[in-house]
Amino acid sequence: MPRAILYVDDDPVLLRAASRMLEAEGHTVICAESGVDALEVLGREAVALVVTDIAMPGMSGLELLEKLKELDEAPPAIVVSGEGTIDVAVRAIQLGALDYLTKPVQRERLTLTVSNA
């Protein structure tokens, strides 16, 4: 059973910080800096969960969620965004996201949401 978490964010500083938070909780984290990179990872590795930012160049987190739905065995997803609008949150949930977290993500909230997923 896959245990790795795929964390997708175009901000390398936030990506590293989130990765460290989750690794401190015992998770294996694979990082991707774009939706395209995330799809490449998913093409070669089984992951237990995808955590993705919304606003990214090239492919947004919402577009990534749409692509995840096309996969035979899509992992569940959690969305993290600095946008924080209700419309975006609703759209993310409609596309299958388990939860929607706003930035800056608090460590306790992130780890609890990941554990519940």
Backbone as a ProteinNet text record, in pm:
[ID]
protein_1_A
[PRIMARY]
MPRAILYVDDDPVLLRAASRMLEAEGHTVICAESGVDALEVLGREAVALVVTDIAMPGMSGLELLEKLKELDEAPPAIVVSGEGTIDVAVRAIQLGALDYLTKPVQRERLTLTVSNA
[TERTIARY]
85	0	89.1	60.3	142.8	126.5	237	231.8	275.1	332.6	387.6	276.6	307	219.8	286.8	212.6	262.1	215.6	310.3	278.2	316.6	220	238.4	220.5	326.5	319.5	431.5	401.1	502.5	596.8	569.5	656.4	751.1	879.7	971.8	989.7	976.5	991.1	874.1	752.2	635.4	635.2	680.2	687.7	781.8	898.4	995.3	940.4	877.1	823.9	714.4	623	515.3	570.9	667.9	731.1	794.7	864.1	928	824.6	714.3	608.3	555.6	527.2	470.1	572.5	696.5	802	825.3	811.4	825.8	717.6	606.9	497	510.8	621.2	646.3	605	560	517	635	626.7	719.1	655.3	729.9	674.2	752.9	679.2	736	690.6	783.1	750.1	745.1	649.5	638.3	607.7	671.8	654.3	551.5	481.7	377.4	281.6	165.8	70.2	125.7	200.7	262.6	361.4	445.7	540.1	465.5	354.5	276	223.6	174.9	124.9	236.7	356.2	471.2	502.4	498.9	522	416.1	289.4	180.2	189	254.7	273	373.4	458.1	562.2	558	480.7	477.4	334.2	308.4	179.1	189.5	94.9	93.4	-39.4	-36.3	-155.1	-243.5	-182.9	-254.4	-183.7	-262	-207.9	-253.8	-159.9	-191.2	-144.9	-236.4	-199.7	-243.4	-158.2	-190	-289.1	-358.9	-451.8	-383.1	-328.2	-272.3	-129.2	-114.7	17.8	21.9	136.9	147.1	139.1	86.7	79.1	-44.4	-58.1	-174.3	-212.6	-332.7	-378.7	-408.3	-423	-461.5	-597.7	-688.6	-819.8	-807.4	-720	-696.5	-632.6	-544.3	-482.8	-589.2	-683	-792	-873.1	-897.4	-969.5	-892	-760.7	-676	-673.7	-674.7	-675.6	-799.1	-912.1	-1036.8	-1027.8	-937.1	-922.1	-835.3	-764.2	-675.9	-757.3	-709.6	-778.4	-785.5	-673.9	-669.9	-619.3	-704.5	-666.1	-656	-549	-538.9	-632.4	-672.4	-751	-665.2	-731.8	-659.4	-711.1	-619.4	-648.9	-596.2	-671.7	-632.3	-587.7	-478.1	-425.6	-416.1	-471.5	-468.6	-463.2	-396.5	-393.3	-510.4	-584.9	-697.2	-814.2	-847.8	-948.1	-1088.1	-1128	-1263.5	-1357.1	-1480.9	-1580.1	-1600.9	-1603.6	-1623.3	-1514.9	-1390.7	-1279.5	-1288.6	-1321.3	-1334.5	-1445.4	-1558.2	-1670.7	-1630.9	-1564.1	-1521.8	-1424.5	-1332.2	-1235.6	-1307.2	-1403.5	-1479	-1560.8	-1620.1	-1694.5	-1604.7	-1478.2	-1382.4	-1323.1	-1367.6	-1326.4	-1229.3	-1190.1	-1099.3	-1167.2	-1091.4	-1144.2	-1159.6	-1070.8	-1073.4	-1004.3	-1027.1	-971.8	-911.6	-780.9	-710.8	-660.2	-663.7	-614	-472.9	-394.4	-257.5	-261.7	-172.6	-70.1	-132.9	-94.3	-150.4	-83.2	-165.3	-113.5	-72.9	38.5	91.8	-13.7	-82.6	-181	-294.5	-337.9	-447.7	-405	-284.1	-234.1	-217.1	-152	-126.3	-256.2	-350.8	-480	-555.5	-557.7	-628.8	-565.6	-434.1	-363.3	-391.5	-388.6	-416.7	-558.3	-653.3	-792.1	-814.7	-732	-747.3	-706.9
-118.8	0	124.4	220	340.7	424.3	478.8	561.4	703.4	729.7	861.8	963.1	1086	1199.8	1280.3	1312	1399.4	1540.4	1629.9	1769.8	1857	1934.4	2013.9	2162	2239.7	2384.3	2448.9	2558.2	2625.2	2713.5	2730.5	2808.7	2713.1	2710.4	2613.1	2627.7	2748.8	2769.7	2704.6	2728.3	2667	2515.9	2471.6	2328.7	2259.1	2317.6	2261.2	2261.6	2371	2381.5	2277.5	2263.7	2165.5	2024.1	1999.9	1868.4	1833.5	1927	1903.8	1876.5	1952.6	1931.2	1788.8	1743.6	1610.3	1500.3	1523	1424.6	1411.9	1522	1518.1	1432.3	1414.7	1330.6	1186.4	1156.3	1020.1	986.5	1086.3	1062.9	1074.4	999.1	1015.1	1114.4	1216	1321.8	1329.5	1330.7	1355.5	1495.1	1579.2	1717.5	1737.2	1819	1858.9	2007.6	2080.4	2225.4	2269.8	2175	2210.5	2093.2	2122.6	2017.5	1917.9	1967	1879.4	1785	1839	1755.3	1651.3	1692.5	1600.3	1484	1512.1	1404.9	1309.9	1363.2	1277.5	1184.2	1237.9	1155.7	1047.3	1084.7	988	880	912.3	814.7	706.3	733.7	635.6	587.8	654.6	618.1	614.2	518.9	513.5	599.1	688	772.1	754	778	762.1	886.3	1003.3	1129.1	1236.4	1325.6	1443	1566.2	1653.5	1783.7	1886	1969.7	2062.6	2205.5	2295.5	2438.1	2460.4	2571	2603.5	2687.3	2801.4	2896	2857.2	2795.9	2757.8	2786.6	2825.7	2850.2	2719.1	2728.4	2612.2	2528.8	2472.8	2391.1	2422.7	2471.2	2505.4	2378.8	2394.8	2282.4	2227	2314	2266.2	2180.9	2222.2	2141.7	2008.6	2010.5	1887	1794.1	1848.4	1766.3	1702.1	1778.3	1722.7	1606.9	1621.6	1515.1	1392.5	1415.6	1304.4	1216.9	1280.5	1206	1111.1	1138.4	1055.3	931.4	929.2	816.7	696.6	577.4	455	442.4	464	455	587.2	687.3	821.2	827.8	885.9	905.1	1018.2	1019.2	1132.3	1258.6	1373.8	1500.7	1600.3	1683.2	1796	1919.9	2028.7	2153	2254.1	2323.2	2429.3	2553.9	2665.9	2785.1	2912.7	3010.6	3143.5	3227.9	3178.2	3254.3	3259.1	3148	3143.2	3187.6	3180.9	3220.4	3100.3	3128.6	3022.1	2953.2	3029	2969.4	2868.2	2901.6	2810.7	2688.2	2708	2595.7	2500.8	2556	2473.7	2396.4	2462.7	2395.5	2281.9	2305.2	2201.8	2079.3	2102.1	1991.6	1919.2	1994.8	1933.8	1844.3	1881.6	1803	1686.7	1670.5	1553.9	1577.5	1701.5	1728.2	1690.4	1629.8	1591.8	1711.4	1808.7	1925.5	2041.2	2160.1	2283.7	2361.6	2379.5	2452.7	2585.3	2688	2817.6	2840.4	2911.8	2947.8	3072	3087.1	2990.9	2876.1	2755.3	2636.8	2615.8	2598	2568.8	2422.1	2395.4	2258.1	2159	2193.3	2103	2073.5	2174.8	2157.8	2068.5	2091.3	2011.1	1865.3	1842.9	1704.5	1631	1699.1	1637.1	1602.6	1694.4	1670.5	1554.9	1551.6	1442.4	1310.3	1308.2	1185	1135.8	1227.4	1190.3	1139.8	1185.8	1143.5	998.9
0	0	0	-88.3	-93.4	33	78.6	197.8	171.9	57.6	29.9	4.8	42	14	-95.7	-198.7	-305.3	-273.2	-246.5	-212.3	-330.4	-380.5	-501.7	-469.5	-492.4	-469.6	-549.9	-617.3	-698.7	-616.9	-489.6	-401.8	-329.8	-368.7	-309.8	-158.7	-106.1	38.3	112.1	64.8	127.8	108.9	-5.8	-35.5	63.1	85.5	180.1	322.8	361.3	497.7	522	427.8	442.3	443	358.1	351.8	486	544.2	674.5	783.4	781.7	880.8	873.4	751	733.8	761.4	723.1	751.3	901.6	974.2	1120.2	1184.7	1114.7	1162.9	1114.9	1045.4	1001.6	859.8	784.3	645.9	549.4	442	330.6	235.9	194.5	109	-21.1	-131	-262.5	-302	-343.6	-377.8	-528.9	-571.6	-711.9	-713.8	-806.4	-812.1	-915.8	-977.7	-1073.3	-1090.6	-1148.4	-1178.7	-1278.8	-1375.6	-1475.7	-1408.7	-1318.9	-1245.3	-1160.9	-1101.2	-1018.8	-1101.9	-1221.7	-1308.5	-1348.8	-1369.5	-1400.9	-1283.6	-1162	-1043.4	-1034.3	-1054.9	-1045.3	-1153.3	-1263.4	-1369.8	-1335.1	-1237	-1203.9	-1058.9	-972.3	-830.8	-779.5	-691.5	-624.3	-498	-481.4	-361.9	-289	-159.8	-77.4	-79	-105.9	-94.5	-175.6	-234.8	-302.9	-225.7	-195.2	-136	-237.9	-286	-392.9	-365.8	-408.2	-410.7	-525.1	-523.8	-632.5	-739.7	-699.7	-796.4	-831.8	-949.5	-998.8	-1148.2	-1199.1	-1343.1	-1422.1	-1542	-1629.9	-1607.6	-1490.2	-1455.9	-1312	-1293.4	-1158.3	-1079.7	-950.7	-866.3	-903.6	-947.4	-991.4	-1116.9	-1209.2	-1329.1	-1292	-1193.6	-1147.2	-1089.3	-1011.9	-958.2	-1070.7	-1177.4	-1292.2	-1353.8	-1365.9	-1421.7	-1330	-1199.1	-1104.7	-1123.7	-1152.8	-1172.7	-1291.4	-1386	-1504.6	-1478.5	-1367.2	-1336.1	-1288.6	-1322	-1280.2	-1128.3	-1063.2	-917.6	-861.9	-864.9	-821.3	-669.2	-619.9	-474.9	-431.7	-306.1	-256.5	-258.1	-253.7	-261.8	-158.2	-113.9	-25.8	-96.5	-90	-155.7	-50.8	-81.5	3.9	-83.1	-35.6	-119.6	-38.4	-95.5	-37.4	-84.3	-182.1	-237.1	-140.2	-81.7	23.1	-13.3	-141.1	-176.4	-166.8	-135.2	-123.4	-257.7	-366.5	-499	-532.1	-503.2	-531.4	-440.4	-315.3	-222.5	-267.4	-306.2	-353	-478.2	-571.6	-695.1	-664.5	-571.4	-533.8	-476	-390.8	-330.8	-438.6	-530.7	-641	-726.5	-736.5	-815.9	-736.7	-613.6	-536.8	-423	-398.1	-286.1	-154.6	-66.9	63.9	156.6	140	227.5	157.8	210.7	155.6	270.8	267.1	372.5	317.7	399.5	355.4	409.7	329.5	367.6	455.2	546.1	584.2	662.5	626.4	689.5	824.8	924.9	1057.9	1064	1128.2	1136.5	1186.6	1294.3	1352.6	1254.8	1183.5	1088	971.6	921.3	810.8	851.9	963.9	1004.8	1040.2	1100.8	1131.8	1004.2	909.4	784.1	706.6	703.5	635.1	705.6	837.2	912.5	887.2	880.2	855.8	713.2	620.4	480.7	466.7
[MASK]
+++++++++++++++++++++++++++++++++++++++++++++++++++++++++++++++++++++++++++++++++++++++++++++++++++++++++++++++++++++

